[in-house]
Coordinates of C-alpha atoms in Angstrom, one line a residue:
X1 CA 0.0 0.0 0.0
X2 CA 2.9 2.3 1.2
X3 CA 4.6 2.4 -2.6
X4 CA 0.8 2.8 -4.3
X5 CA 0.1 5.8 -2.2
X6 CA 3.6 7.1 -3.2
X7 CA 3.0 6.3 -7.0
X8 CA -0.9 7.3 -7.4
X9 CA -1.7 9.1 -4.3
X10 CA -3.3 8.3 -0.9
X11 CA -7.0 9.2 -2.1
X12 CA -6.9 6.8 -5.1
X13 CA -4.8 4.0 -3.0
X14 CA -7.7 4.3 -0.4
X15 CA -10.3 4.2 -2.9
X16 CA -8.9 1.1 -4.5
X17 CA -8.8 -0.6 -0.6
X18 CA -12.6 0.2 -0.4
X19 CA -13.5 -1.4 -3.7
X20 CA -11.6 -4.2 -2.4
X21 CA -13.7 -4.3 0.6
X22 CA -16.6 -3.7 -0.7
X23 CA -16.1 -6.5 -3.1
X24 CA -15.4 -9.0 -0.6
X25 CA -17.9 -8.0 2.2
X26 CA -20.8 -8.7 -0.4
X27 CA -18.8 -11.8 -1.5
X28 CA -19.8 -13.3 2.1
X29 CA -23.3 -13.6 0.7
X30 CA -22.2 -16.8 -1.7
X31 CA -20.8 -18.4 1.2
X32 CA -22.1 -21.9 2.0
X33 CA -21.2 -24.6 4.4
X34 CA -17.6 -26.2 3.2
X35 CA -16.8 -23.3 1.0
X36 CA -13.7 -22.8 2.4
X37 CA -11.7 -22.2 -0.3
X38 CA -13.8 -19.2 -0.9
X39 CA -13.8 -17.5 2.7
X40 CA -9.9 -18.2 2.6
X41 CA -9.4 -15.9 -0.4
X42 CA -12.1 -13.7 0.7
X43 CA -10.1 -13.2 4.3
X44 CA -7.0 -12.5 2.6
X45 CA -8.4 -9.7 0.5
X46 CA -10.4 -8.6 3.0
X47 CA -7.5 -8.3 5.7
X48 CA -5.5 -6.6 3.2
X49 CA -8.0 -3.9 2.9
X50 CA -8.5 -3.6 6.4
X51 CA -4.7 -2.8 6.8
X52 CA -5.0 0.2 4.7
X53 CA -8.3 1.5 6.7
X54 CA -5.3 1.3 9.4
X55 CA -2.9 3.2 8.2
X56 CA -3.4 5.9 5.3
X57 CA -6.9 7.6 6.4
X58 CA -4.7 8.9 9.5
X59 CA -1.7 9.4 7.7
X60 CA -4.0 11.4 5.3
X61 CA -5.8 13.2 8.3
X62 CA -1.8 14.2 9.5
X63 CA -1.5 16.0 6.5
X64 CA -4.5 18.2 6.9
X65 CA -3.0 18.4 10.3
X66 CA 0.4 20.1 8.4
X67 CA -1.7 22.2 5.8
X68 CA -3.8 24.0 8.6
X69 CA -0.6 24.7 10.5
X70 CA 0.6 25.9 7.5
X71 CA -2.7 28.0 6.5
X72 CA -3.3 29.5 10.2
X73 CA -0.3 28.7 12.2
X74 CA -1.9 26.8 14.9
X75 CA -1.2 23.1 15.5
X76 CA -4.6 21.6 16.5
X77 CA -3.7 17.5 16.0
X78 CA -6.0 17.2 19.3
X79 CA -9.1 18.3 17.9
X80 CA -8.5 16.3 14.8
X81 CA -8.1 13.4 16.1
X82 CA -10.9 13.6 18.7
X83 CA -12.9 14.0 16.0
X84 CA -12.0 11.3 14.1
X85 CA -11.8 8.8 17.2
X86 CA -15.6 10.6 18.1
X87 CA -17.0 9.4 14.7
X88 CA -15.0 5.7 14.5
X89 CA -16.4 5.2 17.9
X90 CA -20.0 6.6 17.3
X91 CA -20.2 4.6 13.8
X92 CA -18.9 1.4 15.9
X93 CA -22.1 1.7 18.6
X94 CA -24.8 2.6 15.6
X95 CA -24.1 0.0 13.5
X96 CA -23.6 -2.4 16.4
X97 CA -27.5 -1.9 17.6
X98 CA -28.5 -1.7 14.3
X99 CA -27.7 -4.7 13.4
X100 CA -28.8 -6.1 16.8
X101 CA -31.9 -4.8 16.1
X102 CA -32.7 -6.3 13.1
X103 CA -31.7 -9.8 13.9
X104 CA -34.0 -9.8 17.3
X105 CA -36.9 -8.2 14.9
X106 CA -36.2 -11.4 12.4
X107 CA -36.7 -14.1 15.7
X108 CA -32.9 -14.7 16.3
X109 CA -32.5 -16.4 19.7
X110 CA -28.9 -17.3 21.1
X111 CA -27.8 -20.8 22.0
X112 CA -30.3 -22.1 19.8
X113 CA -30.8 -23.5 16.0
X114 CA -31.9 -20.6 13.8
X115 CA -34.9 -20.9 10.9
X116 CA -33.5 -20.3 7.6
X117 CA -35.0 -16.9 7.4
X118 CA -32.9 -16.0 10.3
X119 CA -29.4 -17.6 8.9
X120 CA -30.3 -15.6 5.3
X121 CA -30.8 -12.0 7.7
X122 CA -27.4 -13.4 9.3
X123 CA -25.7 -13.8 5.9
X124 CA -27.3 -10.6 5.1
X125 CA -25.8 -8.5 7.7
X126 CA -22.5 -10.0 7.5
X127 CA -21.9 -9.4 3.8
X128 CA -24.1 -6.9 2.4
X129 CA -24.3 -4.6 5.8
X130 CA -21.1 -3.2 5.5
X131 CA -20.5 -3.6 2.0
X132 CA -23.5 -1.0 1.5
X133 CA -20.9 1.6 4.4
X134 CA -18.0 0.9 2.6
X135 CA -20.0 2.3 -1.0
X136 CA -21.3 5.0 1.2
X137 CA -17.3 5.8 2.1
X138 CA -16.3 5.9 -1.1
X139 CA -18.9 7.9 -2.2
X140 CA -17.9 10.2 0.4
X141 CA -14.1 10.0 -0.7
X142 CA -15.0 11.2 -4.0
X143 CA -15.8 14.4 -2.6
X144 CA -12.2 14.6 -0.9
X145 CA -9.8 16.8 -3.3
X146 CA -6.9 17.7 -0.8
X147 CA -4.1 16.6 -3.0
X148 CA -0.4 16.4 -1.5
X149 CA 0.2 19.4 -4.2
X150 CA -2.4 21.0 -2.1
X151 CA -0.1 20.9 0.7
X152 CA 3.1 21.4 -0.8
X153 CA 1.7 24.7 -1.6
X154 CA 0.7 25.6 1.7
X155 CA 3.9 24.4 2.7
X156 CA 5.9 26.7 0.4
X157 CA 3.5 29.6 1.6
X158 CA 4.5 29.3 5.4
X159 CA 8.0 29.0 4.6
X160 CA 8.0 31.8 2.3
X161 CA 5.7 34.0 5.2
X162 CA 8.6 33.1 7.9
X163 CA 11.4 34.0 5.5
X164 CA 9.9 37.3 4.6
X165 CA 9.1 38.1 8.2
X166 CA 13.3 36.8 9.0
X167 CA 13.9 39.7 6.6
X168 CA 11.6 42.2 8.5
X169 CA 13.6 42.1 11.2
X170 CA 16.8 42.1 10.1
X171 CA 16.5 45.4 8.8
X172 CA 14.9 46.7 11.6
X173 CA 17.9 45.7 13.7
X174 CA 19.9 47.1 10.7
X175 CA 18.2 50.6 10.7
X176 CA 18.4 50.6 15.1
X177 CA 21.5 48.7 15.5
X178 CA 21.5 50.7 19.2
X179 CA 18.1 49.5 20.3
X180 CA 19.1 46.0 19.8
X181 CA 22.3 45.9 21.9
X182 CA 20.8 48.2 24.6
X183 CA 18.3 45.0 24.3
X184 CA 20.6 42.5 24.8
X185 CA 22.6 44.6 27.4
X186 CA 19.4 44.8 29.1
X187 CA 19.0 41.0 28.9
X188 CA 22.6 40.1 29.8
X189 CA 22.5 41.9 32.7
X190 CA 18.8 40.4 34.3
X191 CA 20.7 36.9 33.7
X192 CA 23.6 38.1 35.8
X193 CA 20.9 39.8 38.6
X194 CA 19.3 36.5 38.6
X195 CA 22.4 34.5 39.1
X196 CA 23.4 37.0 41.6
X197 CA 20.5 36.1 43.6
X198 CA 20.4 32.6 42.7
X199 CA 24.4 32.8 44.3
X200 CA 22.6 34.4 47.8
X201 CA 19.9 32.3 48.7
X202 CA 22.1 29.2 48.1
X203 CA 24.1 31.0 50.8
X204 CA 21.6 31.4 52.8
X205 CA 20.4 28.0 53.0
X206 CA 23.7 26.2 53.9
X207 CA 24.9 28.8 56.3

């Protein structure tokens, strides 16, 4: 995943792990006892997708993290991320009861044999469930177009904003070249009052 997000980009490398989710979710509905050649191949995939649901959407969230410093230099990863783990978390419980619900509506009862309406609402739920989120994702990704030339850019704008700011002051110190020694003298000598009095209550306390 890490060398098709460098080659094509994180949006389209995530994009291509949701198809192949989405795929293989809904797969689950051809399942049948024995077919375990199928649900092999089907976990394989599957688990491959899931490794890049762990590891490029924050990657991808870290660099809106970079282009926002850049755009309004604050550094607000907190509030990002307590977003994101809000939602993850919130999407987790919903779809959790939901899918609780519906099986107790359909008559599933633990511990027991289940009718073959209820196994069929069981297959259901475990293939086309989240195969219909993982559409709904991708749907949603299509209306993501932060690009990393997107942040490059914003990049090169903060550097370019400190630089001409690093210029600002140098001439200022160049035109008041007085100001800023009677600065530094000023500074020099609070360190040497502070050490002064640093030197006397050490005094104090051992005599």
């Amino acid at each position: 995943w890490s060398r098709v997000a460098a080659s094509r980009g994180k949006k389209v490398t995530w994009g291509i792990a949701i198809a192949l989710a989405t795929g293989t979710s809904a797969a689950c509905f051809w399942l049948d006892d024995g077919s375990i050649g199928l649900f092999s191949v089907i976990l394989v995939l599957g688990g491959a997708s899931f490794g890049n649901y762990l590891a490029l959407p924050p990657s991808m969230v870290a660099d809106l993290i970079d282009h926002d410093e850049a755009s309004t230099g604050m550094r607000r990863e907190g509030s990002y991320f307590a977003l994101w783990s809000f939602a993850t978390k919130a999407g987790n419980a919903i779809t959790g009861f939901a899918a609780m619900q519906v099986l107790e509506h359909v008559g599933y009862v633990p511990g027991q044999p289940q009718t073959a309406s209820v196994k069929l609402w069981m297959l259901w739920m475990y293939s086309w469930f989240p195969a219909l989120f993982y559409l709904l994702s991708g749907l949603a990704l299509r209306r993501f177009h932060f690009t990393r030339r997107d942040l490059a850019a914003a990049l090169l704008r903060h550097h370019r904003g400190r630089r001409t700011e690093r210029l600002r002051q140098d001439q200022h110190l160049r035109r008041d070249p007085l100001g800023h020694g009677r600065a530094e003298r000023q500074a020099a000598a609070g360190r040497v009052d502070a050490g002064r009095h640093l030197q006397r209550r050490r005094r104090s306390q051992t005599g």
